[in-house]
PDB file of C-alpha atoms and ligand atoms in Angstrom:
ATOM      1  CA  UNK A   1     111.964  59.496  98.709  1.00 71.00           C
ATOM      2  CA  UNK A   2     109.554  56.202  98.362  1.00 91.00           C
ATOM      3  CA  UNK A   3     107.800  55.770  95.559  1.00 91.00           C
ATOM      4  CA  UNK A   4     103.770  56.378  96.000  1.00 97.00           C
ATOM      5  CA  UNK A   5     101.465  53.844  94.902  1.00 98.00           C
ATOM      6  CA  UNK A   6      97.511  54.273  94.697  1.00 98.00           C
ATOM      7  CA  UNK A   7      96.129  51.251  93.584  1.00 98.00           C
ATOM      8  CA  UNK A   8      92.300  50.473  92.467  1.00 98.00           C
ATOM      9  CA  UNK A   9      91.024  47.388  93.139  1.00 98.00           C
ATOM     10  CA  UNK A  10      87.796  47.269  91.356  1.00 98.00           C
ATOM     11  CA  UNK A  11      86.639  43.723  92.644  1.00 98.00           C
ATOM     12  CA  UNK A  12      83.920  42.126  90.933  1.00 98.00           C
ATOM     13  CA  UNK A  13      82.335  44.790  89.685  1.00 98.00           C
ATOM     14  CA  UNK A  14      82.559  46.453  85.943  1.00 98.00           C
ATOM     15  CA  UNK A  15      80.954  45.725  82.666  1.00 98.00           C
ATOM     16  CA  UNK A  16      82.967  46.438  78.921  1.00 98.00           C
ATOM     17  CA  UNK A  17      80.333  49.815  78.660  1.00 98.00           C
ATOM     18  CA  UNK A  18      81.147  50.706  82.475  1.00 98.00           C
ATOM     19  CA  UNK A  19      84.820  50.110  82.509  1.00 98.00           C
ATOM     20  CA  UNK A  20      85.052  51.888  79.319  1.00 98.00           C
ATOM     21  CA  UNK A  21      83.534  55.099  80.374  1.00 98.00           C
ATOM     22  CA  UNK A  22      85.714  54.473  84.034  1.00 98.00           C
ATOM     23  CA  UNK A  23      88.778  53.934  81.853  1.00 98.00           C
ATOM     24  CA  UNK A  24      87.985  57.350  79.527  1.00 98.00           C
ATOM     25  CA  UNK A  25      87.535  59.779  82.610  1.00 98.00           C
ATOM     26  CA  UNK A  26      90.852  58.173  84.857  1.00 98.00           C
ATOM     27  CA  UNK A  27      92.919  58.568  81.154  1.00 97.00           C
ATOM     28  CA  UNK A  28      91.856  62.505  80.969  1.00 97.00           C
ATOM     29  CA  UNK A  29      92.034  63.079  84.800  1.00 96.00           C
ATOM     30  CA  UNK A  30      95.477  61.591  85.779  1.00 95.00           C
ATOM     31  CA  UNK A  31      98.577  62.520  84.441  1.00 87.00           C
ATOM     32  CA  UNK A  32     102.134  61.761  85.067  1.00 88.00           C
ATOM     33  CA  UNK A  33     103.528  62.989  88.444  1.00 88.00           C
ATOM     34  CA  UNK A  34     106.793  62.701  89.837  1.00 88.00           C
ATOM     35  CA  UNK A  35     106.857  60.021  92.487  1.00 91.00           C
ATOM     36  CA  UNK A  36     103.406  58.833  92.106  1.00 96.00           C
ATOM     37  CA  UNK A  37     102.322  55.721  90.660  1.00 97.00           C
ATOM     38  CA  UNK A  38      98.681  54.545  89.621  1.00 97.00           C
ATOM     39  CA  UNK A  39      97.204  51.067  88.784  1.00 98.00           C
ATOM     40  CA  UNK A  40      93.788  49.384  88.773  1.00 98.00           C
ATOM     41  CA  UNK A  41      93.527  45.752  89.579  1.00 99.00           C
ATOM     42  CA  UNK A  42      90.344  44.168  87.430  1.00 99.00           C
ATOM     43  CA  UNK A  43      88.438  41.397  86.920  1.00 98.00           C
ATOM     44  CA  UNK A  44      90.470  38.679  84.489  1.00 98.00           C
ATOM     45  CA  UNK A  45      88.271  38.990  81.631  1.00 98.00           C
ATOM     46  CA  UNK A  46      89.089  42.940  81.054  1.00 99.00           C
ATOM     47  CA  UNK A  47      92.686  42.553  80.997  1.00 98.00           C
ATOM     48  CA  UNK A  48      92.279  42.602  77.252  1.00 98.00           C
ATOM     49  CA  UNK A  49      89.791  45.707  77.753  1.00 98.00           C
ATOM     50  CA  UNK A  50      92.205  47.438  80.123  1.00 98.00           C
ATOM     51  CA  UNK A  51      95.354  46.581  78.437  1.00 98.00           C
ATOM     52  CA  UNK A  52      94.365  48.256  75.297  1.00 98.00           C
ATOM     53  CA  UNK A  53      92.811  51.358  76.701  1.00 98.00           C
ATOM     54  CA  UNK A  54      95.910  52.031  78.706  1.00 98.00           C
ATOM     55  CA  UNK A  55      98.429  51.297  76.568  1.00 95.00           C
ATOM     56  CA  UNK A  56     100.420  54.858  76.146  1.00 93.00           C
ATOM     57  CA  UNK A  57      98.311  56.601  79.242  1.00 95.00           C
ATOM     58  CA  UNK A  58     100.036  56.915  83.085  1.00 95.00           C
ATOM     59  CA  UNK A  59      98.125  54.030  84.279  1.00 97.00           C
ATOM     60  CA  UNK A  60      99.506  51.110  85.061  1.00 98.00           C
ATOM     61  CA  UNK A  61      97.131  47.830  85.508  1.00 98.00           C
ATOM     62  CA  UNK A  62      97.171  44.521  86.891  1.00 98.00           C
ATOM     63  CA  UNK A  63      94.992  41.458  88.770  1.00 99.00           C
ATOM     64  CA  UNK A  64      93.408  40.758  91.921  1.00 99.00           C
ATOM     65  CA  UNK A  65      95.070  37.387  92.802  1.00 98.00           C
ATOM     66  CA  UNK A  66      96.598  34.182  91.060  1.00 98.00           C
ATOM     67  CA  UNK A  67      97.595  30.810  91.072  1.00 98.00           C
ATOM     68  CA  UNK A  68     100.614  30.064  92.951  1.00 98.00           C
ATOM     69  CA  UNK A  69     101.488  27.328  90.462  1.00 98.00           C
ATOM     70  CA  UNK A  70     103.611  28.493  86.803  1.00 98.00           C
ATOM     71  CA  UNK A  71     100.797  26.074  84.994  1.00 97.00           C
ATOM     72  CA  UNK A  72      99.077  23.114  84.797  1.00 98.00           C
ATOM     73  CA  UNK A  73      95.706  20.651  85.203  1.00 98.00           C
ATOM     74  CA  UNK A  74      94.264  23.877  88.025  1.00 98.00           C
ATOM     75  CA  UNK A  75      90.847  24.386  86.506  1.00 98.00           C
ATOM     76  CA  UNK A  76      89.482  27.579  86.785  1.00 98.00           C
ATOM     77  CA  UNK A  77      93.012  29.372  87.774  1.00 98.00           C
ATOM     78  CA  UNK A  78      95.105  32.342  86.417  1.00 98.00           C
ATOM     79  CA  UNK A  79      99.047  32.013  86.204  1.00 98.00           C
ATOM     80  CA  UNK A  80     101.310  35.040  86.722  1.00 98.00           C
ATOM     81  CA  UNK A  81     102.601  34.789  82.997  1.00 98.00           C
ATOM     82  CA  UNK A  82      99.381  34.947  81.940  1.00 98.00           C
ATOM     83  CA  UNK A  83      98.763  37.956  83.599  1.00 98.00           C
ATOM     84  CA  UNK A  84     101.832  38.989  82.003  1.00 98.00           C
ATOM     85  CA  UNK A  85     100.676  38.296  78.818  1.00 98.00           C
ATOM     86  CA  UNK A  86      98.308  41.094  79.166  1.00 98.00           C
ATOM     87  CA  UNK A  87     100.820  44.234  80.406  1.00 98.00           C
ATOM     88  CA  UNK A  88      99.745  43.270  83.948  1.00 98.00           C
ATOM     89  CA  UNK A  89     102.527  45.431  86.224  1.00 98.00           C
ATOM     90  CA  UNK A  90     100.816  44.577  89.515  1.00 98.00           C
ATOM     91  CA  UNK A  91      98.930  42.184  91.338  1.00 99.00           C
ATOM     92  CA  UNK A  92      97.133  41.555  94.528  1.00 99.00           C
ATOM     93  CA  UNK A  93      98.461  38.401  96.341  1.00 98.00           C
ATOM     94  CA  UNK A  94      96.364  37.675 100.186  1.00 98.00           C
ATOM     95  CA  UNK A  95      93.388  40.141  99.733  1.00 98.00           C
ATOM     96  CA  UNK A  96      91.475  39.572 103.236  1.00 98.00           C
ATOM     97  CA  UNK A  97      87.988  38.556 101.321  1.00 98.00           C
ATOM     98  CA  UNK A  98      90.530  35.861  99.340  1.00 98.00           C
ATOM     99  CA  UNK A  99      91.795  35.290 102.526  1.00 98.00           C
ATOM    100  CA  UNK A 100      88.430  35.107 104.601  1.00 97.00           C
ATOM    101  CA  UNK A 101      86.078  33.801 102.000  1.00 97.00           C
ATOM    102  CA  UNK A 102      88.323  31.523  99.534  1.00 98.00           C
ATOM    103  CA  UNK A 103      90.796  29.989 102.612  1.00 97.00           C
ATOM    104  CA  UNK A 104      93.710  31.561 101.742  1.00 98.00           C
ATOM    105  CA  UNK A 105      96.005  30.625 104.410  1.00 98.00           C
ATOM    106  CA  UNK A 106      99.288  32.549 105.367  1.00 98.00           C
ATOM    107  CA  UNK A 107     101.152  29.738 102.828  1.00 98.00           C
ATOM    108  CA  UNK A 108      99.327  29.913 100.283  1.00 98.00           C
ATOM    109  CA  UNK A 109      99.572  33.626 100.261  1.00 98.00           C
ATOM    110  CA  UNK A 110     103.351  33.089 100.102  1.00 98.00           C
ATOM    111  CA  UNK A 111     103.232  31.279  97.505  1.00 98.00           C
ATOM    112  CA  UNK A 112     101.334  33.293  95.474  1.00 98.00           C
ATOM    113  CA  UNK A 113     104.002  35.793  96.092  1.00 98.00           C
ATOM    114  CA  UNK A 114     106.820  33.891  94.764  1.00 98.00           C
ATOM    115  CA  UNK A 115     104.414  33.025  91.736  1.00 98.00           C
ATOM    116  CA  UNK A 116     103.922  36.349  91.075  1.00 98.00           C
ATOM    117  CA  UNK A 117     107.528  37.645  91.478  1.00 98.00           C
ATOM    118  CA  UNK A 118     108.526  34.531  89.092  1.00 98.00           C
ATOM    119  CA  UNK A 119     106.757  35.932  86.446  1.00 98.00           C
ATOM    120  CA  UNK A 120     107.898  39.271  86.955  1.00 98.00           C
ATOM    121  CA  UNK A 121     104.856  40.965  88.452  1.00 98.00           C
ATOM    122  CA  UNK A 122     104.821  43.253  91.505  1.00 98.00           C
ATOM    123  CA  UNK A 123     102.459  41.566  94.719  1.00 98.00           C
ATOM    124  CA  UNK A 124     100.741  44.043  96.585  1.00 99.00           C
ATOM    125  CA  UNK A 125     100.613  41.890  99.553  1.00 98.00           C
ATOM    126  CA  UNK A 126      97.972  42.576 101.777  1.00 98.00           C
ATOM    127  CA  UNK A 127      97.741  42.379 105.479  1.00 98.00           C
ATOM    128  CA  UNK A 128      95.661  43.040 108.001  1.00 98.00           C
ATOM    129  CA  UNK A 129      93.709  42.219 111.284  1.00 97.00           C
ATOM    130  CA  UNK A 130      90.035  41.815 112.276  1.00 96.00           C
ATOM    131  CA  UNK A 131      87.638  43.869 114.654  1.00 94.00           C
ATOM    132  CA  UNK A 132      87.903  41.186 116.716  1.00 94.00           C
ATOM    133  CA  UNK A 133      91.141  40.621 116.667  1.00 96.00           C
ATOM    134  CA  UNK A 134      92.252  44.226 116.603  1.00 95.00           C
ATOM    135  CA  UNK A 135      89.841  44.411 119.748  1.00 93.00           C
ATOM    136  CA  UNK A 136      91.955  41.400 121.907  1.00 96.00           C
ATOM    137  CA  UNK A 137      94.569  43.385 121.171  1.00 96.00           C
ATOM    138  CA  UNK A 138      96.295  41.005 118.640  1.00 98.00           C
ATOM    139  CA  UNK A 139      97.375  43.503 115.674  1.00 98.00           C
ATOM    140  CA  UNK A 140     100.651  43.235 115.852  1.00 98.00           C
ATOM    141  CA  UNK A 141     100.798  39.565 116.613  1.00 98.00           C
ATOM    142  CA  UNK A 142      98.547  39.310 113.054  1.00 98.00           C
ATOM    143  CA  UNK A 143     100.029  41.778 110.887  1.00 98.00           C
ATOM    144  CA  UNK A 144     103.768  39.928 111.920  1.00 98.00           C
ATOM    145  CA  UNK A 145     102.540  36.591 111.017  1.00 98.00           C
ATOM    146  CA  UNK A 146     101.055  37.065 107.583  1.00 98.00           C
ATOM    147  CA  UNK A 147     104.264  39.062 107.265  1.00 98.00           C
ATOM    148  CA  UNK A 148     106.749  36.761 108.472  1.00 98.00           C
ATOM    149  CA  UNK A 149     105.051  33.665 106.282  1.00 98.00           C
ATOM    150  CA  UNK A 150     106.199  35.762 102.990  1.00 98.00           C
ATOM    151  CA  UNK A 151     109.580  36.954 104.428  1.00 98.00           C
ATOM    152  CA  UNK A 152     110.248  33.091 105.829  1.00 98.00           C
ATOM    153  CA  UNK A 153     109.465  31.884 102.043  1.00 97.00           C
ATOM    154  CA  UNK A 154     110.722  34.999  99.781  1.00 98.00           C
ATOM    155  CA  UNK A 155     113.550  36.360 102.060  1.00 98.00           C
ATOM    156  CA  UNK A 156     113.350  40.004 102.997  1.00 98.00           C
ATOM    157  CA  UNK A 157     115.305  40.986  99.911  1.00 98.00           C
ATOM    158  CA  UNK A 158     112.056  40.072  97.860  1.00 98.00           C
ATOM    159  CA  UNK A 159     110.265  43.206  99.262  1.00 98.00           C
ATOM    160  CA  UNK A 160     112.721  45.257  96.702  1.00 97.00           C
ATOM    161  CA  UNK A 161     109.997  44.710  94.531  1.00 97.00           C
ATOM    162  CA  UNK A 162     106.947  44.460  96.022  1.00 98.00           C
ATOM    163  CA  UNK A 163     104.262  46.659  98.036  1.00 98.00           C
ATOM    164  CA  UNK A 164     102.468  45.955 100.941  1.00 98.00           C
ATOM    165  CA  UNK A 165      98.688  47.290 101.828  1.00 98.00           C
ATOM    166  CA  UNK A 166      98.102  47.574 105.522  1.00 98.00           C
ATOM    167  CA  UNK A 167      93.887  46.801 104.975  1.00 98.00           C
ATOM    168  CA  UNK A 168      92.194  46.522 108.887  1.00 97.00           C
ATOM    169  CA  UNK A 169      89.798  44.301 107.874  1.00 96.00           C
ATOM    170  CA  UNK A 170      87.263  46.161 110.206  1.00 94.00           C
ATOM    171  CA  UNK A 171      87.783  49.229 107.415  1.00 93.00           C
ATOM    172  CA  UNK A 172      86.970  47.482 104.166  1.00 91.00           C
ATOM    173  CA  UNK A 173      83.810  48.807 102.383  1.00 86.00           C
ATOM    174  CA  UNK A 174      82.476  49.176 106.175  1.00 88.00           C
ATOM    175  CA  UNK A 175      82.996  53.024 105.531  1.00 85.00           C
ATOM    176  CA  UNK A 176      84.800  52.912 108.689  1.00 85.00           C
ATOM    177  CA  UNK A 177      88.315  54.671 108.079  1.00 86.00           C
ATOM    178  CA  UNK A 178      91.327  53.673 110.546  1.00 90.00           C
ATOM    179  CA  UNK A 179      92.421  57.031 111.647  1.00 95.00           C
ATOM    180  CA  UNK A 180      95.464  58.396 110.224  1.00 97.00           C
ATOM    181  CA  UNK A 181      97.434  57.683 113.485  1.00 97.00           C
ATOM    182  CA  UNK A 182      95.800  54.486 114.042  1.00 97.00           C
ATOM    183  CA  UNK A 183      96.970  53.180 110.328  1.00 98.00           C
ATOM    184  CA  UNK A 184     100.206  54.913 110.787  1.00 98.00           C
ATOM    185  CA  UNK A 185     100.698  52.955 114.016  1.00 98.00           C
ATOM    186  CA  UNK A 186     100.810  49.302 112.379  1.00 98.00           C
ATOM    187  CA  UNK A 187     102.534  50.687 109.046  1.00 98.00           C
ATOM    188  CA  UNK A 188     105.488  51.813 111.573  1.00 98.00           C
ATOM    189  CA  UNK A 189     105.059  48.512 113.073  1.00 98.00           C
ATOM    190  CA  UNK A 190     105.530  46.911 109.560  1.00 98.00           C
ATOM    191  CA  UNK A 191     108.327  48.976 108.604  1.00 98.00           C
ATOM    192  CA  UNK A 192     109.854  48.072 111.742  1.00 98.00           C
ATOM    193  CA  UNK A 193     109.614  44.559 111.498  1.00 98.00           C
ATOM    194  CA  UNK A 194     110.928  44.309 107.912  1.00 98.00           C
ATOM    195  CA  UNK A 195     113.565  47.111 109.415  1.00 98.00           C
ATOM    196  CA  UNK A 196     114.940  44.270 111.674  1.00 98.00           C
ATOM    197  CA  UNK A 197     116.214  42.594 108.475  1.00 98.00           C
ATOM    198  CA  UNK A 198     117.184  44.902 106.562  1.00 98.00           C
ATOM    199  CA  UNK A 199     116.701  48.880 107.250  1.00 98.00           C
ATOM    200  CA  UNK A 200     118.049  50.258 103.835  1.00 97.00           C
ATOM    201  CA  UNK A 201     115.116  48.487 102.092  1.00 98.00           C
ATOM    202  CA  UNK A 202     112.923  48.665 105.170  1.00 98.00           C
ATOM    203  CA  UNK A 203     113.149  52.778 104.297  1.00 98.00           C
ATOM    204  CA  UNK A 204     112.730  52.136 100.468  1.00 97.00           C
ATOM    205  CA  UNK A 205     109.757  49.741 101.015  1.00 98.00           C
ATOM    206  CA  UNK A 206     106.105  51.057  99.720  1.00 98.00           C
ATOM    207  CA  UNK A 207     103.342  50.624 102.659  1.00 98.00           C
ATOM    208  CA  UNK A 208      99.894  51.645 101.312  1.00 98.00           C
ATOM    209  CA  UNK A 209      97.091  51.668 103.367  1.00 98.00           C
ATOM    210  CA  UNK A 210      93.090  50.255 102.337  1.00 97.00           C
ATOM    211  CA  UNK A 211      89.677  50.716 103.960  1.00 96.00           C
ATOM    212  CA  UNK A 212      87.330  52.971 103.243  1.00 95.00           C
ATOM    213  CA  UNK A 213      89.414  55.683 101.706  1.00 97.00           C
ATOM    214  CA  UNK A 214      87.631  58.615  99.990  1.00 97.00           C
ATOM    215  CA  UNK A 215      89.060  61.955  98.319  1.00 97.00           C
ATOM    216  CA  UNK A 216      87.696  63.592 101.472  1.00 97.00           C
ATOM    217  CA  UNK A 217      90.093  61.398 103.863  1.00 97.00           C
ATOM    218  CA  UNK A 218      93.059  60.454 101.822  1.00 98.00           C
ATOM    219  CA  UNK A 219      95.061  63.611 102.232  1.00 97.00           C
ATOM    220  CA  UNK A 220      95.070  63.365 106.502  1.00 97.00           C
ATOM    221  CA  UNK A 221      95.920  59.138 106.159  1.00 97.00           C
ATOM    222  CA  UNK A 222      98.879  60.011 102.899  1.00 97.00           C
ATOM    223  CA  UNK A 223     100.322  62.576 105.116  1.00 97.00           C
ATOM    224  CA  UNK A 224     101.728  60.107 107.813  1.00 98.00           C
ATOM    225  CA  UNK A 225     104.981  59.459 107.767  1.00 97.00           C
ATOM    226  CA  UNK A 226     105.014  55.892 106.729  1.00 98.00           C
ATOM    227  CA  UNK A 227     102.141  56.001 104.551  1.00 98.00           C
ATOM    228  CA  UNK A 228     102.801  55.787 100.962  1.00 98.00           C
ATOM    229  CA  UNK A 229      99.155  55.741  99.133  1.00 98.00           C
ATOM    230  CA  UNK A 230      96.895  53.601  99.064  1.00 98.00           C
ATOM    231  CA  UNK A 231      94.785  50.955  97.879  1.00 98.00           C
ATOM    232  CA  UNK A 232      90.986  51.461  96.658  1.00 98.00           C
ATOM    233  CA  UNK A 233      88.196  49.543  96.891  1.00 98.00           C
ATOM    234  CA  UNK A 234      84.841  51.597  96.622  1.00 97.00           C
ATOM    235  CA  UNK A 235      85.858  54.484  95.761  1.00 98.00           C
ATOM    236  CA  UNK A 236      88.098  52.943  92.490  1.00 98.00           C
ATOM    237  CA  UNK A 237      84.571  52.819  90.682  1.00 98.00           C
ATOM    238  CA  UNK A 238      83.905  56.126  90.634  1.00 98.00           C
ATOM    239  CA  UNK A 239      86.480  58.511  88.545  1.00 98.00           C
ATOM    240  CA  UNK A 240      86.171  61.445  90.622  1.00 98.00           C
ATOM    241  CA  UNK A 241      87.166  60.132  93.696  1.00 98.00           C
ATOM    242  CA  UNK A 242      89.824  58.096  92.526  1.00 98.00           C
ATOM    243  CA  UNK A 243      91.396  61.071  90.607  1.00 97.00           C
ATOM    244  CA  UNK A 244      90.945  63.347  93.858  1.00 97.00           C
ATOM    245  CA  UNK A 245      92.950  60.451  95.789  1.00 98.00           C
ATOM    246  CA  UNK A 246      95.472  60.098  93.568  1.00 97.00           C
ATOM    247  CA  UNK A 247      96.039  63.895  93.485  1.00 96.00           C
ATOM    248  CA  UNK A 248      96.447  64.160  97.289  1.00 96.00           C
ATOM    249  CA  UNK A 249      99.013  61.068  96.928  1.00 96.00           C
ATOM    250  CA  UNK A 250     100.560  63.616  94.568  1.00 92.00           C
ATOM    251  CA  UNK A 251      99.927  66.719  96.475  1.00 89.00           C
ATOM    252  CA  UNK A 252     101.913  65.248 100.086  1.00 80.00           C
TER     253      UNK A 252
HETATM  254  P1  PGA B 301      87.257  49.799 100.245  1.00 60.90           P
HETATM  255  O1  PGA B 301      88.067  48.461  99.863  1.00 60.90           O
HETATM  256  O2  PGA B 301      88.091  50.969  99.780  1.00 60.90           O
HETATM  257  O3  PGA B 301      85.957  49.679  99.519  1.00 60.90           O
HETATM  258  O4  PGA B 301      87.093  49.800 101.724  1.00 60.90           O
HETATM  259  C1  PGA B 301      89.459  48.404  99.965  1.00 60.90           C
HETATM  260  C2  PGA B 301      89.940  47.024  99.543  1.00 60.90           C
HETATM  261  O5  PGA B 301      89.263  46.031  99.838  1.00 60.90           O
HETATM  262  O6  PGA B 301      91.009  46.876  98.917  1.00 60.90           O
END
């Protein structure tokens, strides 16, 4: 069975009183479950924060991007080993607002990849399409591309360990869900395409899906067949409903 993955990504939000009270309820309301994995991606400056409230509890943590580079004169950027340095497991490498409001092109993405795989971290690579885009009809042709620019760079055999998020960028913080069969539709496509490659790893591979997902959707998107969790934006602040998503990860 594939490993299930739901991931917060807490964006710039947080404070050290608001994350600590965040991290306090998610320690006492998730616990260990066979199959299911949990992480929150925050802010750099509560790595230290998050790193030692975690450290013992079924929570794994990580980053929301970082440079592509190992180190040097890159003011203002975040290498993979220093993420390491703070018990970061994950990290999220070609987020669509890093993507649509920093530039990130398709290359850069890739490269971030490889930097993050270099320093031992697993990207959660994110893909995804546009309203306008998904509207010409151009999902597939969008989805493949940011795809194929990591597989071109990494190989396929990189995907071992990595995860990708299908996000429609049309569903992020929009409260606009994809429908279940609508996001299982391009994660079969994804699967497929990686499939082509290699199918052993194609059927081992992690797809989670983002946008808008709620404890009152997740169970109807987790129970698709090639959904395997998912990654949280707005509902990742608020224990409840990241607790209640994370149990129906564990409960299909
Ligand atoms: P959302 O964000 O759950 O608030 O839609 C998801 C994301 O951007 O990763």
């Amino acid at each position: 069975m594939r490993s299930r993955l739901v991931a917060g990504n807490w964006k710039m939000h947080g404070s050290l009183a608001a994350n600590r009270r965040l991290l306090e309820a998610l320690k006492a309301g998730l616990h260990a479950s066979a199959g299911v994995q949990y992480t929150v991606c925050v802010p750099y400056p509560y790595l230290a924060q998050v790193e030692a409230a975690l450290a013992g509890a079924s929570i794994a943590w990580g980053a929301q991007n970082l440079s592509e580079h190992a180190q040097g004169a890159y003011t203002g950027e975040v290498s993979g080993a220093m993420l390491r340095d703070f018990g970061c497991r994950h990290v999220l490498v070609g987020h669509s607002e890093r993507r649509a409001l920093y530039g990130e092109t398709d290359k850069r993405v890739a490269g971030k990849f490889q930097a993050a795989q270099g320093a031992g971290l697993i990207p959660i690579l994110c893909v995804g399409e546009t309203l306008q885009e998904r509207d010409s009809g151009v999902t597939e042709i969008v989805v493949g591309r940011q795809l194929a620019a990591v597989l071109d760079s990494s190989g396929v055999g990189a995907l071992v360990n990595a995860v990708i998020a299908y996000e429609p960028v049309w569903a992020i913080g929009t409260g606009r869900t994809a429908t279940p069969q609508q996001a299982q539709a391009v994660h079969a496509f994804i699967r497929g395409v990686v499939g082509r490659q290699d199918a052993k790893l194609a059927a081992g591979l992690s797809i989670v899906y983002g946008g808008s997902v709620k404890g009152a959707n997740a169970k109807e998107l987790f129970t698709m067949s090639d959904i395997d969790g998912g990654l949280i934006g707005g509902a990742a602040l608020v224990a409840e409903e990241f607790i209640a998503i994370c149990a129906a990860a564990g409960q299909v």
